[in-house]
Structures are given as C-alpha cells and as structure tokens.
Amino acid sequence: MPEPDPDPLYERLRERIEADRGPIAWLRARPTPARHALLATSGIAVVTTVTLLTHSTLEDASLTFVIGLGALGLLAALSMAAALRPLFERGATPRGRLVSGAGVLAAALGAVAIGGTDGWGPLGGLSCFWVGAVVGLPVFALSIALDRAGWRGPLFGALSAGLVGLIAIQIACPATQLTHLLVAHFGALLVATLGFGAIGALVARRA
Amino acid sequence: MAAYVAGEPRAHRALFERFAPTLLAVARRQLRDDAEAEDVVQRTFLALHRARNDFRPDAKLRPWLFTIAMNLVRDTFRKRKRQREAPLELDGRRDPTVDANPVERAADAELVHRALATLPEDQRVAIELHWIEERPFTEVAAAVGASVSAVKVRAHRGYKKMRLWLETEADLGRT
C-alpha cells in the first residue's frame, strides 16, 4: 500500500491550526498550571460572590464543618485538575472515570453529612438547592473553554461546577439539619453534575 | 521543538515530517482505516500545537506524541463503538489496509496480524510499539502511562499468547 503524500496531510493540518484562533484558542494554549489557576480563580470568585450576596456561616462554624468544607475544596481542586488534564498524559479509562467520579461524590456526601449536627428534621427551604445547582455555570463554561481535547473534560468540568456550587451554599446556608443538607445541598451537586454533564456531552459530540 | 515553541514556522513542518510517518503507521495498525489514522495524526499535531507551552525543554517529544496519539486512537475506538450501537448507521470506512512496515511484509504478516488481534489492548500496544515500531521499553512505558516493568510483563505475556496461537494455527494447517 503506497504511503500517502505528506503534503496534503500537512496542508490539512495547517488549515486546522490556522482555524484554531481566537480568545478560546488562546486560553487553551496557556500552560497547564495557568489553566488550573484560572479555573480555580473562577471557583473562588463564585464562592466569594455568593457569600457576599448572602452571608457567611464561617464565623460560628464548628471544626467538623470546616473540615468538611476543606474536603470539598480538595475534591473541587482534584476535579478541576482532572477536567484540564493535558492530552499528553494518559487519561483514565471510562471505568476509571466512573469509579473516581463516584468516589468524589461519595466523599462529598460524607463532607456534607458531617455538618448535619441537628439530626433529621423538616426539609426547610429549597432556595439553596436552586442557587447551588446553577451558580457553578461560570466554572463549567470556563472548564469547557480551557479544555484542549474537547471531549475529555466535560464531566469533570460539570463535577467541578457542582462542587463549587455546593461549597458556596455550604458557606452561605446556616441550616444544620441532615434532611436539608442531603436533599437541598447534596441534591444541588447531583443536579448540577448531571445537568452540566449532559450539556458537556452534547458539546463534546459536536466538537 | 524549542524552535517551534519560539515561533519558527519551518520547525513545525520539520517536526511533522520527522514524526508523522511513524505515527501514521502506528495509527493505521491500530485502527485499520486510512482516513481515521490520518485524522488521528492530524489531531495529534493539533494537540501538540495547543500544548506547545507545556513542553519542557529537557523533555523528549516522541513519548509525548505517542501518548497523545494512543489517547486519540482509544477515543476513535470509543466513537466507533458508539456508532455501532446507533441504529441504521452507515459504515463509511474504507477496506482494511495492510501496513507497509517491513516486519509485516513478511510472508506470514497476515498470521501475525491475526495473532496480535487476539491480544488484549494493553498487551497488543506494548508489542506493537516495542517490536514493530522498535521503541525502547522506556518510551513504550511513557506512551502508555505504565511502569517499564509493567510494560515488559505485558509484552512477555502477549508474546507467549501469540506463540501459542501461532502454534495452534500451524497445527490446524497441518491437519
């Protein structure tokens, strides 16, 4: 079988590279530590904004609550790193992604539950559920913009957005009843991850 | 690579001419489809372009490129699987091709291909990169993201299975 002429192959590559311009291409070409820093900054900005617009529960927080919050922050950082993993590093298998995603969700569930010091009780308001489910949108959008491969990161981008939303409402919401924390707070994480993940899968399929 | 990162336009073409033929051969052998293999090579160099600011001057480029290409080959397999699951999907792929690698031009190339096809993916990739592409185990390990000893074990197990398969085929041919 004859070797293909490398010139047309190279010319098509040049066309693809020439088409890869604009602010998003510029963002994607930043070194990976800079992309991580940008995404982390967007997460911090979201949490700070929600806290400023509502109020912070950190002043009266118990040690276990702060530990849970720290664990959520660590999970968000890991998730962001996975969302932006460069293509020259071997990615996880689909099963690996599923297992690690499930592990993060289980750890988040534990981190939320340890703040439930008032036991089970009435559900309370659901406003933090809606806020937590959508407030991570800028983080998700930025993770898509910074993802170079176009198909590897969306699920972890969605998880990162959900975790940022969860951290924001954990800080802003004073409720300490398990029912409220599991349904309104952890539920927001699940809805954000699934919702943004579905959008990300559509974006990846069109890429 | 340093010249390419610095913006030297001819450096990119030089990199392409140096590495594209090998990557194309690897992708073809894995995918058995010319169009998909060419697409993988293009996407590999596009990914290299996007990641050029991540490249450290002391790093080796070849393992980078192999890892990107192998990730994209896996992605192509996943896409194929999804397309097979879709109903009434037309298969527009061309006929399987035979690679031009000297090893495979041997009389029993078809048998070797078939023996390789029986192996699990991790063993097949280890053997193809080490034996057919003649890459050292250190590079194979970097490309597949495993330790050198793990890659050696995979290759050893793969060779053992291939030998057994070829012996069985030879016995069947004699009877």
XYZ file of C-alpha atoms in Angstrom:
382
model
C 0.000 0.000 0.000
C 1.582 3.336 -1.001
C 2.353 5.905 1.654
C 0.005 8.919 1.474
C 1.554 12.106 0.196
C 2.521 14.001 3.376
C 1.930 17.406 1.753
C -1.895 17.270 1.597
C -1.899 15.787 5.096
C 0.301 18.617 6.332
C -1.731 21.230 4.464
C -4.947 19.977 6.098
C -3.206 20.139 9.475
C -2.094 23.723 8.786
C -5.696 24.618 7.917
C -6.891 23.151 11.231
C -4.190 25.029 13.118
C -4.977 28.282 11.269
C -8.664 27.833 12.166
C -7.730 27.345 15.817
C -7.640 31.070 16.613
C -9.480 33.493 18.865
C -9.748 34.016 22.613
C -10.723 30.393 23.367
C -7.765 29.038 21.389
C -5.547 31.474 23.264
C -6.918 30.271 26.607
C -6.398 26.604 25.662
C -2.807 27.269 24.669
C -1.892 28.609 28.113
C 0.418 26.343 30.137
C -1.486 23.822 32.245
C -0.610 25.445 35.632
C -2.029 28.745 34.312
C -5.210 26.990 33.129
C -5.556 25.365 36.571
C -5.082 28.741 38.260
C -7.711 30.370 36.022
C -10.294 27.688 36.748
C -9.550 27.731 40.483
C -9.860 31.530 40.484
C -13.271 31.290 38.829
C -14.382 28.867 41.558
C -13.115 31.154 44.320
C -14.846 34.126 42.641
C -18.180 32.273 42.533
C -17.964 31.251 46.192
C -16.917 34.770 47.259
C -19.726 36.388 45.260
C -22.406 34.106 46.725
C -21.032 34.681 50.231
C -21.010 38.476 49.772
C -24.534 38.491 48.373
C -25.879 36.340 51.194
C -23.923 35.832 54.392
C -21.145 33.654 55.759
C -21.620 30.964 58.375
C -17.859 30.571 58.853
C -17.635 32.798 61.932
C -19.648 30.350 64.047
C -18.553 27.208 62.211
C -17.643 24.048 64.088
C -14.358 22.250 63.441
C -16.100 19.340 61.697
C -17.895 21.779 59.385
C -14.596 23.436 58.466
C -13.001 20.014 57.882
C -15.908 19.081 55.612
C -15.511 22.356 53.743
C -11.781 21.719 53.331
C -12.513 18.241 51.965
C -14.947 19.725 49.438
C -12.309 22.262 48.399
C -9.787 19.476 47.890
C -12.289 17.447 45.846
C -13.044 20.503 43.704
C -9.320 21.047 43.093
C -8.850 17.372 42.094
C -11.876 17.528 39.846
C -10.592 20.691 38.162
C -7.199 19.053 37.612
C -8.907 16.032 36.014
C -11.043 18.299 33.812
C -7.964 20.043 32.410
C -5.592 17.073 32.204
C -3.394 17.519 29.130
C -3.695 15.014 26.321
C -0.007 14.088 26.566
C -0.793 12.439 29.880
C -2.612 9.136 29.718
C -6.245 9.618 30.661
C -8.313 7.387 32.861
C -10.322 4.611 31.264
C -14.122 5.078 31.147
C -14.353 2.699 34.114
C -11.644 4.678 35.931
C -13.528 7.921 35.326
C -16.727 6.330 36.604
C -15.028 4.960 39.733
C -13.177 8.197 40.522
C -16.315 10.301 39.880
C -18.356 8.038 42.159
C -15.572 8.258 44.777
C -15.647 12.064 44.679
C -19.446 12.093 45.029
C -19.283 9.661 47.963
C -16.601 11.771 49.666
C -18.682 14.912 49.049
C -21.696 13.185 50.584
C -19.637 12.445 53.699
C -18.274 16.010 53.820
C -21.803 17.428 53.649
C -23.245 14.953 56.158
C -20.704 15.730 58.909
C -22.144 19.251 59.066
C -25.564 17.827 59.997
C -25.418 18.333 63.752
C -29.183 18.768 64.303
C -30.162 15.291 63.103
C -33.113 14.617 60.824
C -35.949 17.122 60.688
C -38.041 19.217 58.313
C -36.611 19.850 54.863
C -36.659 23.632 55.163
C -36.325 25.976 52.205
C -35.082 24.865 48.826
C -33.625 28.180 47.679
C -30.066 26.971 48.256
C -30.832 23.942 46.070
C -31.554 26.197 43.078
C -28.640 28.509 43.826
C -26.230 25.587 44.264
C -27.409 23.904 41.083
C -26.823 26.872 38.766
C -24.220 29.091 40.400
C -21.325 26.955 39.114
C -22.193 27.764 35.492
C -19.227 30.176 35.001
C -16.849 27.466 36.275
C -18.356 24.915 33.902
C -18.213 27.319 30.935
C -14.589 28.170 31.676
C -13.663 24.488 32.051
C -15.090 23.849 28.567
C -13.192 26.841 27.180
C -9.920 25.687 28.765
C -10.284 22.006 27.820
C -7.939 21.308 24.916
C -9.195 17.893 23.894
C -12.860 18.876 23.683
C -14.126 15.529 24.899
C -12.185 14.517 27.988
C -13.057 17.198 30.466
C -16.790 17.979 30.343
C -17.867 15.503 33.010
C -15.203 16.599 35.471
C -15.898 20.214 34.474
C -19.536 19.600 35.439
C -18.473 17.969 38.712
C -16.174 20.934 39.471
C -19.037 23.366 38.850
C -21.315 21.315 41.110
C -18.702 21.210 43.875
C -18.160 24.980 43.667
C -21.942 25.489 43.941
C -22.037 23.118 46.895
C -19.198 24.937 48.695
C -20.948 28.277 48.104
C -24.244 27.147 49.651
C -22.488 25.285 52.471
C -20.895 28.589 53.497
C -23.998 30.717 52.879
C -26.708 28.470 54.341
C -26.940 28.255 58.139
C -29.059 25.067 58.161
C -27.564 22.100 60.021
C -30.319 19.524 59.619
C -29.325 16.396 57.778
C -32.534 16.333 55.726
C -31.865 19.793 54.339
C -28.148 19.168 53.783
C -28.677 15.923 51.898
C -31.653 16.990 49.797
C -31.011 20.688 49.147
C -27.188 20.795 49.259
C -26.020 17.371 48.059
C -29.020 17.287 45.683
C -27.782 20.533 44.123
C -24.405 18.888 43.481
C -26.055 15.899 41.782
C -28.340 18.039 39.631
C -25.505 20.388 38.616
C -23.186 17.494 37.754
C -25.799 15.639 35.719
C -27.194 18.771 34.060
C -23.872 20.370 33.138
C -22.509 16.915 32.264
C -25.311 16.383 29.752
C -24.612 19.784 28.190
C -20.897 18.971 28.112
C -21.530 15.632 26.408
C -23.538 17.416 23.702
C -20.784 19.999 23.238
C -18.163 17.227 23.037
C -20.177 15.289 20.470
C -20.406 18.330 18.217
C -16.689 19.144 18.602
C 10.551 21.635 19.434
C 12.188 24.608 21.144
C 12.330 26.385 17.769
C 8.648 25.597 17.195
C 7.631 26.952 20.609
C 9.701 30.048 19.828
C 7.545 30.592 16.731
C 9.864 29.316 13.996
C 7.425 28.370 11.181
C 9.654 25.788 9.488
C 10.163 23.937 12.756
C 6.583 22.704 12.748
C 6.903 21.210 9.295
C 10.220 19.603 10.274
C 8.569 18.003 13.312
C 5.698 16.781 11.182
C 7.983 15.269 8.556
C 10.044 13.580 11.223
C 7.280 12.028 13.313
C 4.149 11.818 11.142
C 5.142 8.688 9.163
C 5.760 6.669 12.342
C 2.570 7.917 13.983
C 0.607 7.176 10.824
C 1.955 3.619 10.758
C 1.053 3.077 14.423
C -2.425 4.572 13.986
C -3.099 2.529 10.851
C -2.009 -0.658 12.512
C -4.305 0.029 15.424
C -7.315 1.324 13.510
C -7.067 -0.495 10.158
C -8.539 2.552 8.474
C -6.571 5.123 6.473
C -8.935 8.056 6.948
C -9.204 7.565 10.702
C -5.435 7.071 11.009
C -4.762 10.323 9.123
C -7.292 12.095 11.321
C -5.527 10.789 14.446
C -2.179 12.078 13.143
C -3.658 15.496 12.390
C -5.349 15.680 15.779
C -2.099 14.578 17.449
C -0.213 17.501 15.910
C -3.119 19.854 16.639
C -2.978 18.733 20.291
C 0.794 19.266 20.240
C 0.201 22.782 18.903
C -2.279 23.544 21.682
C 0.038 22.100 24.327
C 3.248 23.691 22.987
C 3.536 26.000 26.001
C 3.509 22.972 28.328
C 6.583 21.467 26.723
C 9.708 21.497 28.877
C 12.989 21.933 27.006
C 14.510 18.922 28.781
C 11.599 16.591 27.898
C 11.537 14.155 24.995
C 8.993 14.849 22.288
C 8.473 11.322 20.947
C 6.836 9.878 24.110
C 4.604 12.958 24.217
C 3.429 12.389 20.672
C 2.930 8.655 21.191
C 0.860 9.234 24.333
C -1.335 11.807 22.560
C -1.758 9.510 19.562
C -2.630 6.482 21.713
C -5.205 8.558 23.644
C -6.758 9.626 20.326
C -6.736 6.060 19.000
C -8.650 4.981 22.113
C -11.064 7.857 21.551
C -11.608 6.689 17.964
C -12.373 3.162 19.168
C -14.929 4.608 21.601
C -16.548 6.625 18.802
C -16.716 3.512 16.623
C -18.359 1.612 19.443
C -20.951 4.369 19.837
C -21.601 4.373 16.078
C -22.063 0.595 16.040
C -24.623 0.958 18.805
C -26.538 3.596 16.805
C -29.296 2.039 14.652
C -29.185 2.253 10.850
C -25.719 3.801 10.959
C -23.940 3.586 7.605
C -20.364 2.394 7.832
C -18.362 4.713 5.595
C -14.968 3.272 6.433
C -12.711 2.047 3.714
C -11.471 -1.503 3.446
C -8.840 -2.582 5.929
C -5.344 -1.742 4.815
C -2.068 -3.597 5.167
C 0.728 -1.588 6.671
C 3.944 -1.013 4.789
C 6.190 -1.854 7.759
C 8.952 -4.295 6.768
C 8.069 -6.711 9.553
C 4.570 -7.004 8.199
C 5.695 -7.517 4.641
C 6.941 -10.932 5.685
C 5.160 -13.969 4.306
C 3.257 -14.568 7.498
C 2.212 -10.947 8.044
C -1.451 -11.818 7.962
C -0.978 -14.501 10.600
C 0.953 -12.085 12.811
C -1.825 -9.537 12.409
C -4.414 -12.081 13.399
C -2.346 -13.234 16.357
C -1.936 -9.625 17.510
C -5.665 -9.053 17.143
C -6.358 -11.820 19.650
C -4.430 -9.987 22.403
C -5.920 -7.636 24.982
C -5.330 -3.982 24.084
C -2.606 -3.319 26.665
C -0.534 -6.324 25.515
C -1.080 -5.561 21.819
C 0.001 -1.928 22.192
C 3.112 -2.915 24.160
C 4.158 -5.394 21.452
C 3.353 -3.114 18.533
C 5.301 -0.199 19.920
C 8.249 -2.251 21.111
C 8.570 -4.925 18.449
C 7.106 -3.403 15.301
C 7.933 0.248 15.951
C 11.204 -0.727 17.658
C 10.707 1.732 20.502
C 12.634 1.056 23.738
C 10.580 -0.116 26.716
C 11.192 3.202 28.472
C 9.414 5.038 25.636
C 6.619 2.470 25.445
C 6.106 2.868 29.190
C 5.928 6.649 28.864
C 3.494 6.381 25.944
C 1.046 4.088 27.695
C 1.433 5.591 31.164
C 2.737 2.465 32.903
C 5.984 1.444 34.556
C 8.744 -0.141 32.483
C 8.391 -3.440 34.351
C 4.610 -3.476 33.790
C 5.112 -2.921 30.065
C 7.713 -5.707 29.924
C 5.306 -8.084 31.653
C 2.530 -7.140 29.200
C 4.808 -7.718 26.224
C 6.051 -11.041 27.651
C 2.509 -12.288 28.227
C 1.479 -11.076 24.793
C 4.365 -12.862 23.061
C 3.508 -16.026 24.955
C -0.129 -15.883 23.836
C 0.874 -15.090 20.267
C 3.275 -18.040 20.182
C 0.571 -20.362 21.456
C -1.939 -19.019 18.950
C 0.513 -19.347 16.048
C 1.435 -22.909 17.073
C -2.240 -23.852 17.203
C -2.807 -22.311 13.767
C 0.184 -24.199 12.389
C -1.144 -27.481 13.835
C -4.559 -26.842 12.308
C -2.898 -26.093 8.963
C -1.035 -29.420 9.005
C -4.159 -31.476 9.751
